[in-house]
Amino acid sequence: MSRFGTLQVFAVLAITLLTVSLANAKGAGGGSQIGVQLGVTAASQEHINTLISRANTRVGGISTGAMNSAYEFSANYGYRFDGSVIALLFRPSFFYQKTSGSGGGSSYNYGVTGFTIFPILRIIPLENDWLKFFMQVGVGYGRINGSVEEGTAKVDFEGAAFGSQAGLGAEFCYTANHCGTIEGNYRYLNMDRNTVTSSTGTFATGSLSQYGSGQEIEMDATDLAVRLSGLQFLVGYTYNF
């Protein structure tokens, strides 16, 4: 079984086992919550970074930096079951990662933007009136739009995949309704195959090897992959009602 398949099966089993074992555990009163989060994800775009490195060598120095981290904004609605330590959340997020520069009189710009949608099972094993510690797992979906621009050549592409995540966090409540949150998660979500949506110009030798509209984008005759995987650090605000 592939790594992706193993993680998916593990996440589903974990959700099932935690739900069965903790559904009747005693906890605080139930209710709904809405929240927003902002943070960074350590998603390193290894294939795009190779393109940047090759362009830097080929041109003799470009100012474009590597793509090793991204900004992420998310929001969620959650519901905690009355008298239990279990809450279910629905969280969409927006992913933004771009780098731009120039060299040899030309522009070298690269970017990945996208969104994810994750249902999340949250367990609150330890809490008091103002502090709650939680752990969470989820299985979800992501979709990206990417671009590579090297001089007069430019290609736009898109891709989608399912993934999983797990993490820990804490909620600090300064009133009964208003809380701040911090989270650390690891997400596995890779788009290993992506399709070109538009293409202009001709890329230099050693750059992209396939980039025609409607084709899978490739480098060295291998699919150009995009990663939304990595450690994620979020801070946010939650309103309980």
Short mmCIF file of C-alpha atoms in Angstrom, two decimals:
data_model
loop_
_atom_site.label_atom_id
_atom_site.label_comp_id
_atom_site.label_asym_id
_atom_site.label_seq_id
_atom_site.Cartn_x
_atom_site.Cartn_y
_atom_site.Cartn_z
CA MET A 1 0.00 0.00 0.00
CA SER A 2 1.30 3.50 -0.82
CA ARG A 3 2.18 6.01 1.87
CA PHE A 4 -0.88 8.05 0.93
CA GLY A 5 -3.17 5.02 1.25
CA THR A 6 -1.65 4.03 4.60
CA LEU A 7 -2.17 7.50 6.06
CA GLN A 8 -5.75 7.60 4.84
CA VAL A 9 -6.57 4.22 6.36
CA PHE A 10 -4.85 5.18 9.63
CA ALA A 11 -6.79 8.44 9.87
CA VAL A 12 -10.15 6.72 9.24
CA LEU A 13 -9.41 4.01 11.82
CA ALA A 14 -8.25 6.58 14.34
CA ILE A 15 -11.43 8.61 13.93
CA THR A 16 -13.59 5.50 14.30
CA LEU A 17 -11.78 4.21 17.40
CA LEU A 18 -11.70 7.59 19.10
CA THR A 19 -15.39 8.15 18.43
CA VAL A 20 -16.40 4.77 19.82
CA SER A 21 -14.20 4.97 22.91
CA LEU A 22 -14.81 8.62 23.85
CA ALA A 23 -18.40 9.30 22.83
CA ASN A 24 -19.64 8.66 26.38
CA ALA A 25 -16.69 10.24 28.19
CA LYS A 26 -17.64 13.04 30.56
CA GLY A 27 -16.79 16.57 29.57
CA ALA A 28 -18.13 20.09 29.62
CA GLY A 29 -21.42 21.25 28.20
CA GLY A 30 -21.97 21.13 24.47
CA GLY A 31 -22.55 23.87 21.95
CA SER A 32 -21.38 25.46 18.73
CA GLN A 33 -18.36 27.54 17.83
CA ILE A 34 -17.04 29.55 14.92
CA GLY A 35 -13.43 30.50 14.47
CA VAL A 36 -10.75 31.94 12.22
CA GLN A 37 -7.06 31.05 12.04
CA LEU A 38 -3.95 32.48 10.41
CA GLY A 39 -0.51 30.91 10.19
CA VAL A 40 2.26 29.35 8.17
CA THR A 41 2.76 25.91 6.65
CA ALA A 42 6.25 24.51 6.08
CA ALA A 43 5.42 23.20 2.61
CA SER A 44 8.61 22.90 0.57
CA GLN A 45 8.04 22.81 -3.19
CA GLU A 46 10.97 20.56 -4.05
CA HIS A 47 10.30 20.33 -7.79
CA ILE A 48 9.73 24.06 -8.24
CA ASN A 49 12.81 24.78 -6.13
CA THR A 50 14.80 22.63 -8.57
CA LEU A 51 13.53 24.82 -11.44
CA ILE A 52 14.58 27.93 -9.51
CA SER A 53 18.04 26.49 -8.81
CA ARG A 54 18.55 25.53 -12.46
CA ALA A 55 17.44 28.97 -13.66
CA ASN A 56 19.85 30.56 -11.20
CA THR A 57 22.73 28.47 -12.61
CA ARG A 58 21.69 28.93 -16.22
CA VAL A 59 21.25 32.71 -16.07
CA GLY A 60 24.18 33.32 -13.76
CA GLY A 61 22.18 34.53 -10.77
CA ILE A 62 18.50 35.36 -10.23
CA SER A 63 16.95 37.08 -7.23
CA THR A 64 14.06 34.61 -6.85
CA GLY A 65 14.05 32.81 -3.49
CA ALA A 66 13.14 29.19 -2.80
CA MET A 67 9.57 28.16 -1.94
CA ASN A 68 9.82 26.58 1.52
CA SER A 69 6.84 27.98 3.43
CA ALA A 70 3.34 29.28 2.75
CA TYR A 71 0.73 31.48 4.36
CA GLU A 72 -2.57 29.89 5.28
CA PHE A 73 -5.90 31.36 6.35
CA SER A 74 -8.76 29.19 7.58
CA ALA A 75 -12.17 29.37 9.20
CA ASN A 76 -14.28 26.73 10.88
CA TYR A 77 -17.63 25.83 12.33
CA GLY A 78 -17.63 23.28 15.14
CA TYR A 79 -20.06 21.50 17.42
CA ARG A 80 -19.22 19.88 20.77
CA PHE A 81 -21.48 17.10 22.04
CA ASP A 82 -23.06 17.82 25.42
CA GLY A 83 -21.26 16.14 28.32
CA SER A 84 -18.53 14.61 26.14
CA VAL A 85 -14.94 15.43 25.18
CA ILE A 86 -15.67 15.18 21.45
CA ALA A 87 -16.19 18.02 18.98
CA LEU A 88 -16.61 17.89 15.21
CA LEU A 89 -15.33 20.74 13.03
CA PHE A 90 -15.66 21.67 9.37
CA ARG A 91 -12.69 23.76 8.22
CA PRO A 92 -12.01 25.32 4.80
CA SER A 93 -8.65 27.05 4.30
CA PHE A 94 -6.81 29.17 1.71
CA PHE A 95 -3.16 28.44 0.83
CA TYR A 96 -0.81 31.10 -0.60
CA GLN A 97 2.82 30.59 -1.66
CA LYS A 98 4.63 32.74 -4.21
CA THR A 99 8.16 33.89 -4.97
CA SER A 100 9.27 36.46 -7.53
CA GLY A 101 12.55 37.81 -8.85
CA SER A 102 14.59 38.62 -11.91
CA GLY A 103 17.90 37.97 -13.59
CA GLY A 104 19.51 38.57 -16.97
CA GLY A 105 16.87 41.16 -17.77
CA SER A 106 13.96 38.71 -17.38
CA SER A 107 11.41 37.82 -14.68
CA TYR A 108 11.42 34.49 -12.83
CA ASN A 109 8.16 34.08 -10.91
CA TYR A 110 6.64 30.95 -9.35
CA GLY A 111 3.47 30.43 -7.34
CA VAL A 112 1.01 28.02 -5.79
CA THR A 113 -2.38 29.03 -4.42
CA GLY A 114 -5.28 26.80 -3.44
CA PHE A 115 -7.81 25.72 -0.88
CA THR A 116 -8.50 22.75 1.37
CA ILE A 117 -11.66 21.42 3.02
CA PHE A 118 -11.21 19.22 6.10
CA PRO A 119 -13.79 17.69 8.45
CA ILE A 120 -11.95 17.35 11.78
CA LEU A 121 -12.54 15.23 14.88
CA ARG A 122 -11.32 17.07 17.99
CA ILE A 123 -10.79 15.49 21.42
CA ILE A 124 -10.53 17.70 24.54
CA PRO A 125 -8.93 15.45 27.20
CA LEU A 126 -7.95 18.19 29.68
CA GLU A 127 -9.72 21.46 30.47
CA ASN A 128 -10.87 23.96 33.05
CA ASP A 129 -12.90 27.17 32.85
CA TRP A 130 -10.26 29.10 30.92
CA LEU A 131 -7.93 26.56 29.31
CA LYS A 132 -8.62 23.59 27.02
CA PHE A 133 -6.03 21.24 25.54
CA PHE A 134 -7.09 19.32 22.44
CA MET A 135 -5.87 16.81 19.85
CA GLN A 136 -7.42 16.40 16.42
CA VAL A 137 -7.40 14.33 13.24
CA GLY A 138 -9.03 14.88 9.87
CA VAL A 139 -9.34 13.62 6.32
CA GLY A 140 -10.01 16.12 3.54
CA TYR A 141 -9.55 17.48 0.03
CA GLY A 142 -7.34 20.11 -1.54
CA ARG A 143 -7.09 21.86 -4.91
CA ILE A 144 -4.31 24.09 -6.24
CA ASN A 145 -3.50 26.48 -9.06
CA GLY A 146 0.17 26.93 -9.90
CA SER A 147 2.28 29.01 -12.26
CA VAL A 148 5.84 29.02 -13.57
CA GLU A 149 7.19 32.07 -15.41
CA GLU A 150 10.73 32.11 -16.75
CA GLY A 151 11.42 35.02 -19.09
CA THR A 152 8.99 34.93 -22.03
CA ALA A 153 7.73 31.42 -21.17
CA LYS A 154 4.82 30.96 -18.78
CA VAL A 155 2.62 28.03 -17.81
CA ASP A 156 -0.42 27.78 -15.52
CA PHE A 157 -1.54 24.43 -14.10
CA GLU A 158 -3.98 22.89 -11.64
CA GLY A 159 -4.33 19.75 -9.53
CA ALA A 160 -6.31 18.16 -6.71
CA ALA A 161 -5.93 15.36 -4.16
CA PHE A 162 -7.22 13.93 -0.89
CA GLY A 163 -5.12 14.02 2.27
CA SER A 164 -5.07 13.75 6.05
CA GLN A 165 -3.84 15.69 9.06
CA ALA A 166 -3.28 15.35 12.81
CA GLY A 167 -2.28 17.81 15.50
CA LEU A 168 -2.43 19.31 18.98
CA GLY A 169 -3.49 22.66 20.34
CA ALA A 170 -4.88 24.77 23.15
CA GLU A 171 -7.77 27.18 23.58
CA PHE A 172 -7.42 30.11 26.02
CA CYS A 173 -10.76 31.62 27.03
CA TYR A 174 -10.82 35.12 28.50
CA THR A 175 -14.64 35.06 28.76
CA ALA A 176 -17.17 32.25 28.50
CA ASN A 177 -17.61 32.98 24.78
CA HIS A 178 -14.38 34.52 23.52
CA CYS A 179 -11.20 32.43 23.17
CA GLY A 180 -7.80 32.51 21.53
CA THR A 181 -6.31 29.36 20.01
CA ILE A 182 -2.91 27.99 19.03
CA GLU A 183 -2.42 24.83 16.96
CA GLY A 184 0.37 22.68 15.57
CA ASN A 185 -0.63 20.18 12.87
CA TYR A 186 1.05 17.91 10.37
CA ARG A 187 -0.78 17.64 7.06
CA TYR A 188 -0.15 15.13 4.28
CA LEU A 189 -1.58 16.48 1.02
CA ASN A 190 0.36 16.17 -2.24
CA MET A 191 -0.69 16.84 -5.83
CA ASP A 192 1.61 14.42 -7.64
CA ARG A 193 0.07 15.00 -11.08
CA ASN A 194 -1.03 18.40 -12.35
CA THR A 195 -2.59 19.48 -15.65
CA VAL A 196 -1.58 22.51 -17.72
CA THR A 197 -4.41 25.01 -18.20
CA SER A 198 -2.50 27.54 -20.35
CA SER A 199 0.97 27.86 -21.83
CA THR A 200 2.92 30.49 -23.76
CA GLY A 201 6.51 30.64 -24.97
CA THR A 202 9.25 28.01 -24.89
CA PHE A 203 11.09 26.99 -21.73
CA ALA A 204 14.87 26.64 -21.78
CA THR A 205 16.61 23.27 -21.89
CA GLY A 206 16.85 21.87 -18.37
CA SER A 207 13.59 23.52 -17.28
CA LEU A 208 10.13 22.05 -17.91
CA SER A 209 10.11 19.15 -20.36
CA GLN A 210 6.33 19.02 -21.00
CA TYR A 211 3.97 21.97 -20.66
CA GLY A 212 1.47 21.93 -23.52
CA SER A 213 -2.08 22.97 -22.71
CA GLY A 214 -4.09 19.97 -21.52
CA GLN A 215 -0.97 17.89 -20.83
CA GLU A 216 0.46 16.87 -17.47
CA ILE A 217 3.19 19.32 -16.50
CA GLU A 218 6.58 17.59 -16.32
CA MET A 219 10.24 18.19 -15.49
CA ASP A 220 12.86 15.68 -16.71
CA ALA A 221 9.98 13.61 -18.17
CA THR A 222 8.60 13.19 -14.63
CA ASP A 223 5.41 14.71 -13.22
CA LEU A 224 5.93 18.07 -11.52
CA ALA A 225 4.48 17.57 -8.04
CA VAL A 226 3.12 20.20 -5.65
CA ARG A 227 3.16 19.74 -1.88
CA LEU A 228 0.69 21.12 0.63
CA SER A 229 2.22 18.68 3.11
CA GLY A 230 4.17 19.86 6.13
CA LEU A 231 4.04 21.20 9.65
CA GLN A 232 1.39 23.86 10.14
CA PHE A 233 1.34 26.49 12.89
CA LEU A 234 -1.88 28.49 13.43
CA VAL A 235 -3.10 31.18 15.81
CA GLY A 236 -6.76 32.12 15.90
CA TYR A 237 -9.91 33.35 17.55
CA THR A 238 -12.94 31.26 18.53
CA TYR A 239 -16.43 32.36 19.54
CA ASN A 240 -18.43 29.78 21.51
CA PHE A 241 -22.21 29.92 21.61
#
